[in-house]
PDB file of C-alpha atoms in Angstrom:
ATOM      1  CA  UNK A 467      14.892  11.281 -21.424  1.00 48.00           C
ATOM      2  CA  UNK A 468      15.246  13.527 -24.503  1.00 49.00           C
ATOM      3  CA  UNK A 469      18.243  16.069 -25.229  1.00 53.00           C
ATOM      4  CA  UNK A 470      15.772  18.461 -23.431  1.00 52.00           C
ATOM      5  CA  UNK A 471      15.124  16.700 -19.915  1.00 52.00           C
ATOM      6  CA  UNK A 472      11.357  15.536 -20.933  1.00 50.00           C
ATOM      7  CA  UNK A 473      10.492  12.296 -20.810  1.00 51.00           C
ATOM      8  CA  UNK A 474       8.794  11.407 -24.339  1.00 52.00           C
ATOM      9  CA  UNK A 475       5.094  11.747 -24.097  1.00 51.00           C
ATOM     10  CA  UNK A 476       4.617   7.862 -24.501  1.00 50.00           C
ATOM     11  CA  UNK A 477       7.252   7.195 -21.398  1.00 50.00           C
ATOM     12  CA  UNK A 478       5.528  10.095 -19.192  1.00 45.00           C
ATOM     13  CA  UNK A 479       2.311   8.126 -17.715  1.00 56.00           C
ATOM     14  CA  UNK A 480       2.018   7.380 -14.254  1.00 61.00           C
ATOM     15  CA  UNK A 481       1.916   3.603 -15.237  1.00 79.00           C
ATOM     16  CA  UNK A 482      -1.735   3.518 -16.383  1.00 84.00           C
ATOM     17  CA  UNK A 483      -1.112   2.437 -19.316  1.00 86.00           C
ATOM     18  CA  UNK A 484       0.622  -1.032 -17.479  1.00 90.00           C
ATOM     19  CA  UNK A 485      -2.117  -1.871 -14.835  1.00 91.00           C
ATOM     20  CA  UNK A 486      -4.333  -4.032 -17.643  1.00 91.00           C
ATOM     21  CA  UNK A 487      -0.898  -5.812 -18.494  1.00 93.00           C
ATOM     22  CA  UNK A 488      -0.195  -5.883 -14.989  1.00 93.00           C
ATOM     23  CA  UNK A 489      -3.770  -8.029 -14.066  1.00 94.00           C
ATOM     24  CA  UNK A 490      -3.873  -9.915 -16.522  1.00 94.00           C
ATOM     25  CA  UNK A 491      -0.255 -10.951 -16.050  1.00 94.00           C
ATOM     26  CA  UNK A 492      -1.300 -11.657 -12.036  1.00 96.00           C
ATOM     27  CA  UNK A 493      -4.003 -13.881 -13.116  1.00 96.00           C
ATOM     28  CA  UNK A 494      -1.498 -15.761 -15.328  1.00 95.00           C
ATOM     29  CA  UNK A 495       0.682 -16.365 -13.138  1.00 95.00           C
ATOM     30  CA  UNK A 496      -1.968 -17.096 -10.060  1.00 96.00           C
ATOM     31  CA  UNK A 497      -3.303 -19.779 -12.475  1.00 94.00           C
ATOM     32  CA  UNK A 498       0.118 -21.447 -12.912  1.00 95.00           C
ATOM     33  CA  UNK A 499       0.810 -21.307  -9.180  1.00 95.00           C
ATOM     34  CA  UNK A 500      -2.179 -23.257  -8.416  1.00 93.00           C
ATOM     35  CA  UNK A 501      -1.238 -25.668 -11.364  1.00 92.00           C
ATOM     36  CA  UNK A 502       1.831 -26.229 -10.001  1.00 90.00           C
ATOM     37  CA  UNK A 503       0.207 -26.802  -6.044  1.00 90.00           C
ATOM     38  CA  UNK A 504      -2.203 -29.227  -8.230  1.00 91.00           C
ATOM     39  CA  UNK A 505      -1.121 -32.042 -10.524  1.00 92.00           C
ATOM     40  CA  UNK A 506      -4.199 -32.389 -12.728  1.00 93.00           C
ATOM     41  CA  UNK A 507      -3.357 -35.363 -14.079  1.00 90.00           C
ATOM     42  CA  UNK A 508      -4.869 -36.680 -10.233  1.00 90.00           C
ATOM     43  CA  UNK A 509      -8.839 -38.214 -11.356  1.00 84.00           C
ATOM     44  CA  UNK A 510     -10.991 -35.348  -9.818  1.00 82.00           C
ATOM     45  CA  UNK A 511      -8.388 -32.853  -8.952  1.00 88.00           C
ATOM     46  CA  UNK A 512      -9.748 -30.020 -10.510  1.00 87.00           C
ATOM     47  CA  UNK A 513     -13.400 -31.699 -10.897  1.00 86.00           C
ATOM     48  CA  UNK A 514     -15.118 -33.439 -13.900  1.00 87.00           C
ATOM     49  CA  UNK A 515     -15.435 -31.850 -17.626  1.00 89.00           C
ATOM     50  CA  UNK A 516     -19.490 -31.372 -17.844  1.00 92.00           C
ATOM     51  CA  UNK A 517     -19.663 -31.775 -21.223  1.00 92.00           C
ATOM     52  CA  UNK A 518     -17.871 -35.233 -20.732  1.00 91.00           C
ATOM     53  CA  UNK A 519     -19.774 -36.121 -17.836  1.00 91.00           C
ATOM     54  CA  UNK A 520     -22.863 -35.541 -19.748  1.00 95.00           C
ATOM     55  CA  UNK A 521     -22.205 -36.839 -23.363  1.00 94.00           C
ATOM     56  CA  UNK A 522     -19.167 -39.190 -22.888  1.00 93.00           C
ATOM     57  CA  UNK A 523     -16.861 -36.723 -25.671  1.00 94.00           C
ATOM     58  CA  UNK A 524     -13.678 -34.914 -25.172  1.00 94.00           C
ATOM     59  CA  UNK A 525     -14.937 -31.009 -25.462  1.00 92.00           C
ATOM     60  CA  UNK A 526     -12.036 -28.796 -27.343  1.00 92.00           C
ATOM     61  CA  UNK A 527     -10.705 -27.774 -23.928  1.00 90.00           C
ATOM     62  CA  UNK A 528     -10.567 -31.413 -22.426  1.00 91.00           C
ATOM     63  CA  UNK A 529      -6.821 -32.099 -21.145  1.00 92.00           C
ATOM     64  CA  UNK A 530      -6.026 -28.516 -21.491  1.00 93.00           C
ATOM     65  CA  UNK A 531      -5.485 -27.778 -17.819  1.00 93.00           C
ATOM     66  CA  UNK A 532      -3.204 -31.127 -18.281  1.00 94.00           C
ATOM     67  CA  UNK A 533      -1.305 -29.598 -21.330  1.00 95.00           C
ATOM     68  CA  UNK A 534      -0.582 -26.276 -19.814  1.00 96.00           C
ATOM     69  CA  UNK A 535       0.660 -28.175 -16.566  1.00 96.00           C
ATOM     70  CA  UNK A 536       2.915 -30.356 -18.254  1.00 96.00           C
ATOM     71  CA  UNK A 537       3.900 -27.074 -20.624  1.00 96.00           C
ATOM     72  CA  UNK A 538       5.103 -25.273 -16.941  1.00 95.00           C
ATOM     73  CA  UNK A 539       6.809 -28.831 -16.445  1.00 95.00           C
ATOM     74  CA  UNK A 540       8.467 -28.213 -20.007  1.00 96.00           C
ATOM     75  CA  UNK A 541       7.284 -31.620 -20.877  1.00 96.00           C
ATOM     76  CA  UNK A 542       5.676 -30.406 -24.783  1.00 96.00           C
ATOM     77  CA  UNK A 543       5.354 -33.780 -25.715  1.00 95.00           C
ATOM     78  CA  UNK A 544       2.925 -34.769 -23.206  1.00 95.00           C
ATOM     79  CA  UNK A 545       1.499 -31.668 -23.248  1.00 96.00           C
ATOM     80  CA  UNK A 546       0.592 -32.103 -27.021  1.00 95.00           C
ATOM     81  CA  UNK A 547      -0.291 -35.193 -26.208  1.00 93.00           C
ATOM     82  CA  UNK A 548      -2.907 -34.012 -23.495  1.00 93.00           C
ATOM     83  CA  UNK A 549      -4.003 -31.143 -25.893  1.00 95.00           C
ATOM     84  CA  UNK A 550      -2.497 -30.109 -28.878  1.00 95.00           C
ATOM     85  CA  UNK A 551      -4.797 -26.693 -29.351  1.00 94.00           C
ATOM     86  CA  UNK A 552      -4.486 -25.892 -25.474  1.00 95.00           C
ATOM     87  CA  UNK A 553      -0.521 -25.822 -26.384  1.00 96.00           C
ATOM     88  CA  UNK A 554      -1.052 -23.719 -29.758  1.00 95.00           C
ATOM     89  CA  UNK A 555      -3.416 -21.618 -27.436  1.00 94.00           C
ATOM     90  CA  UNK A 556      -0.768 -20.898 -24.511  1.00 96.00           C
ATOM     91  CA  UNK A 557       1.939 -19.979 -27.003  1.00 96.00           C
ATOM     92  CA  UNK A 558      -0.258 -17.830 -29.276  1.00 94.00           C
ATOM     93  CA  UNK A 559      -1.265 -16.288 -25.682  1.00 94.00           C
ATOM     94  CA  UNK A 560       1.797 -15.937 -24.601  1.00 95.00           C
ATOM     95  CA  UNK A 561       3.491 -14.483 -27.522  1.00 95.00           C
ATOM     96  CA  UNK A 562       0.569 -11.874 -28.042  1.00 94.00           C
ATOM     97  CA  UNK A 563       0.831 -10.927 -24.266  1.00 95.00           C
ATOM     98  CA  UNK A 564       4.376 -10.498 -24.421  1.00 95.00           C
ATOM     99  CA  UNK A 565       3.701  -7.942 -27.072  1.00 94.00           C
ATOM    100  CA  UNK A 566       1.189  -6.423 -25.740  1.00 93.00           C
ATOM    101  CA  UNK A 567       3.188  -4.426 -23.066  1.00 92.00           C
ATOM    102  CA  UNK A 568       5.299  -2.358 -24.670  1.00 92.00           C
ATOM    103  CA  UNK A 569       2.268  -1.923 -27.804  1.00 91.00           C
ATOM    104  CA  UNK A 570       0.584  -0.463 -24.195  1.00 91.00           C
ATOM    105  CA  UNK A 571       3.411   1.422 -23.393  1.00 89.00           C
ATOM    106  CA  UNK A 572       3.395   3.355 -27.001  1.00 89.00           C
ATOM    107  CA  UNK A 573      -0.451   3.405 -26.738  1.00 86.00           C
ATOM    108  CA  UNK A 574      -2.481   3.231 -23.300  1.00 82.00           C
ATOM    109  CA  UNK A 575      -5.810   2.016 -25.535  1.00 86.00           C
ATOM    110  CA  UNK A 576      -3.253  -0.645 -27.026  1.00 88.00           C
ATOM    111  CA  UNK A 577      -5.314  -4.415 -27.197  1.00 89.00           C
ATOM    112  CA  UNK A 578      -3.464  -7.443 -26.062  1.00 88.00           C
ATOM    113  CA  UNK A 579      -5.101  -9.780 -29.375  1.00 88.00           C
ATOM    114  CA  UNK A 580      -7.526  -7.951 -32.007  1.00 88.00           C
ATOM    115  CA  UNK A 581      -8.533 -10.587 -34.435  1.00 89.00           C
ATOM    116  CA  UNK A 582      -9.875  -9.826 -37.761  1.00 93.00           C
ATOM    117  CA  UNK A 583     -13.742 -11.240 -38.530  1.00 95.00           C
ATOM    118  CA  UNK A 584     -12.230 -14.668 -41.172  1.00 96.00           C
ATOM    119  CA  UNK A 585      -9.098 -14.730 -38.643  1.00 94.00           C
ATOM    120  CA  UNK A 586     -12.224 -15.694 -35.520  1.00 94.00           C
ATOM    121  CA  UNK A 587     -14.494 -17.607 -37.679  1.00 96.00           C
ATOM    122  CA  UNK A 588     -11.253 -19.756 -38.890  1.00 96.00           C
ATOM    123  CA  UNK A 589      -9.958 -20.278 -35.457  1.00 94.00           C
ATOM    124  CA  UNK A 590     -13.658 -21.288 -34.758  1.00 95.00           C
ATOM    125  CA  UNK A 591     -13.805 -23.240 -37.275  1.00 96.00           C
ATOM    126  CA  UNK A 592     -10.988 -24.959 -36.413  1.00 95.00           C
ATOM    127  CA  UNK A 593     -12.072 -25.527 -33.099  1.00 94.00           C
ATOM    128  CA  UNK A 594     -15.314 -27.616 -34.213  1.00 95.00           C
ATOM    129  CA  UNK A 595     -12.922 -29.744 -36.105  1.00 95.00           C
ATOM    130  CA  UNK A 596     -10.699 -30.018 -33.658  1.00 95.00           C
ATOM    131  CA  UNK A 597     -13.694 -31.124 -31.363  1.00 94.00           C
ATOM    132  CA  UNK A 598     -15.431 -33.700 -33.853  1.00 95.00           C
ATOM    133  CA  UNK A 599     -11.827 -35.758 -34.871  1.00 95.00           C
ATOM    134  CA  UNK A 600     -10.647 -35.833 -31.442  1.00 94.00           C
ATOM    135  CA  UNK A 601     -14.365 -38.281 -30.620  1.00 95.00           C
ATOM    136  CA  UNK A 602     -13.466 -40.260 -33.921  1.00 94.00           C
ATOM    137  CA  UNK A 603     -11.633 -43.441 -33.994  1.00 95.00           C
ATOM    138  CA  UNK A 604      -9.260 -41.791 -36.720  1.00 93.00           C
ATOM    139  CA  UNK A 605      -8.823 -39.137 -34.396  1.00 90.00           C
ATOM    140  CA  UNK A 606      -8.029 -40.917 -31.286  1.00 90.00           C
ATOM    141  CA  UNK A 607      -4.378 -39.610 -30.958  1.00 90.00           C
ATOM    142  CA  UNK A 608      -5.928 -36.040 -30.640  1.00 89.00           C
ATOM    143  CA  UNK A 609      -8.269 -37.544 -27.415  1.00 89.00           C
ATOM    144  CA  UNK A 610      -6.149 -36.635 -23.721  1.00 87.00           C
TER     145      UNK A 610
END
């Protein structure tokens, strides 16, 4: 509240401007509640990687679902271990959705990550790399 009894004009919504925050937060935290009913490090818990099935490689997001249930375990280590991008991924995630809310509180129309074109293509780019070491000998450390 102001001097004047109004609520500033950002502060005044009806909490509209926190339902988008809200659901994507619920979905969050539905997906760590099932990780945390399921250990995924169980053969077949959460079902085969298709692209592994079908070519024999790790794809970029193979031993994610590993990393981020060892991350809610607080065991980094082996979650780098399982995925080191997954972790980068969670905590870039994270941090952006954590800053998100009250950049949606100031501004209903607010985005949770806005990424400039070179910022996408180098995270993309990345990515390939990421994908190609991780199947070489060299890169065998970076395989879950």
């Amino acid at each position: 509240m102001t001097r004047h009894g109004l609520a500033p004009p950002s502060l005044k919504r009806d909490g509209r401007a926190l339902r988008a925050p809200a659901v994507v937060g619920s979905i969050g935290l539905a997906g760590a509640g099932l990780l945390l009913l399921r250990d995924p490090h169980t053969p077949g818990s959460y079902g085969l990687c298709p692209f592994n099935a079908l070519t024999g490689l790790y794809c970029p997001g193979c031993g994610g679902t590993r990393a981020a249930y060892d991350l809610l375990h607080f065991d980094v280590a082996a979650a780098i271990s399982s995925n080191v991008f997954a972790v980068v991924l969670i905590a870039t995630l994270l941090v952006a959705y954590l800053r998100w809310i009250p950049a949606r509180m100031r501004a209903e129309n607010a985005r949770m990550i806005v990424l400039p074109a070179r910022v996408s293509m180098l995270v993309l780019t990345a990515l390939f790399v990421f994908t190609i070491v991780r199947n070489t000998p060299a890169g065998a450390w970076l395989a879950p």
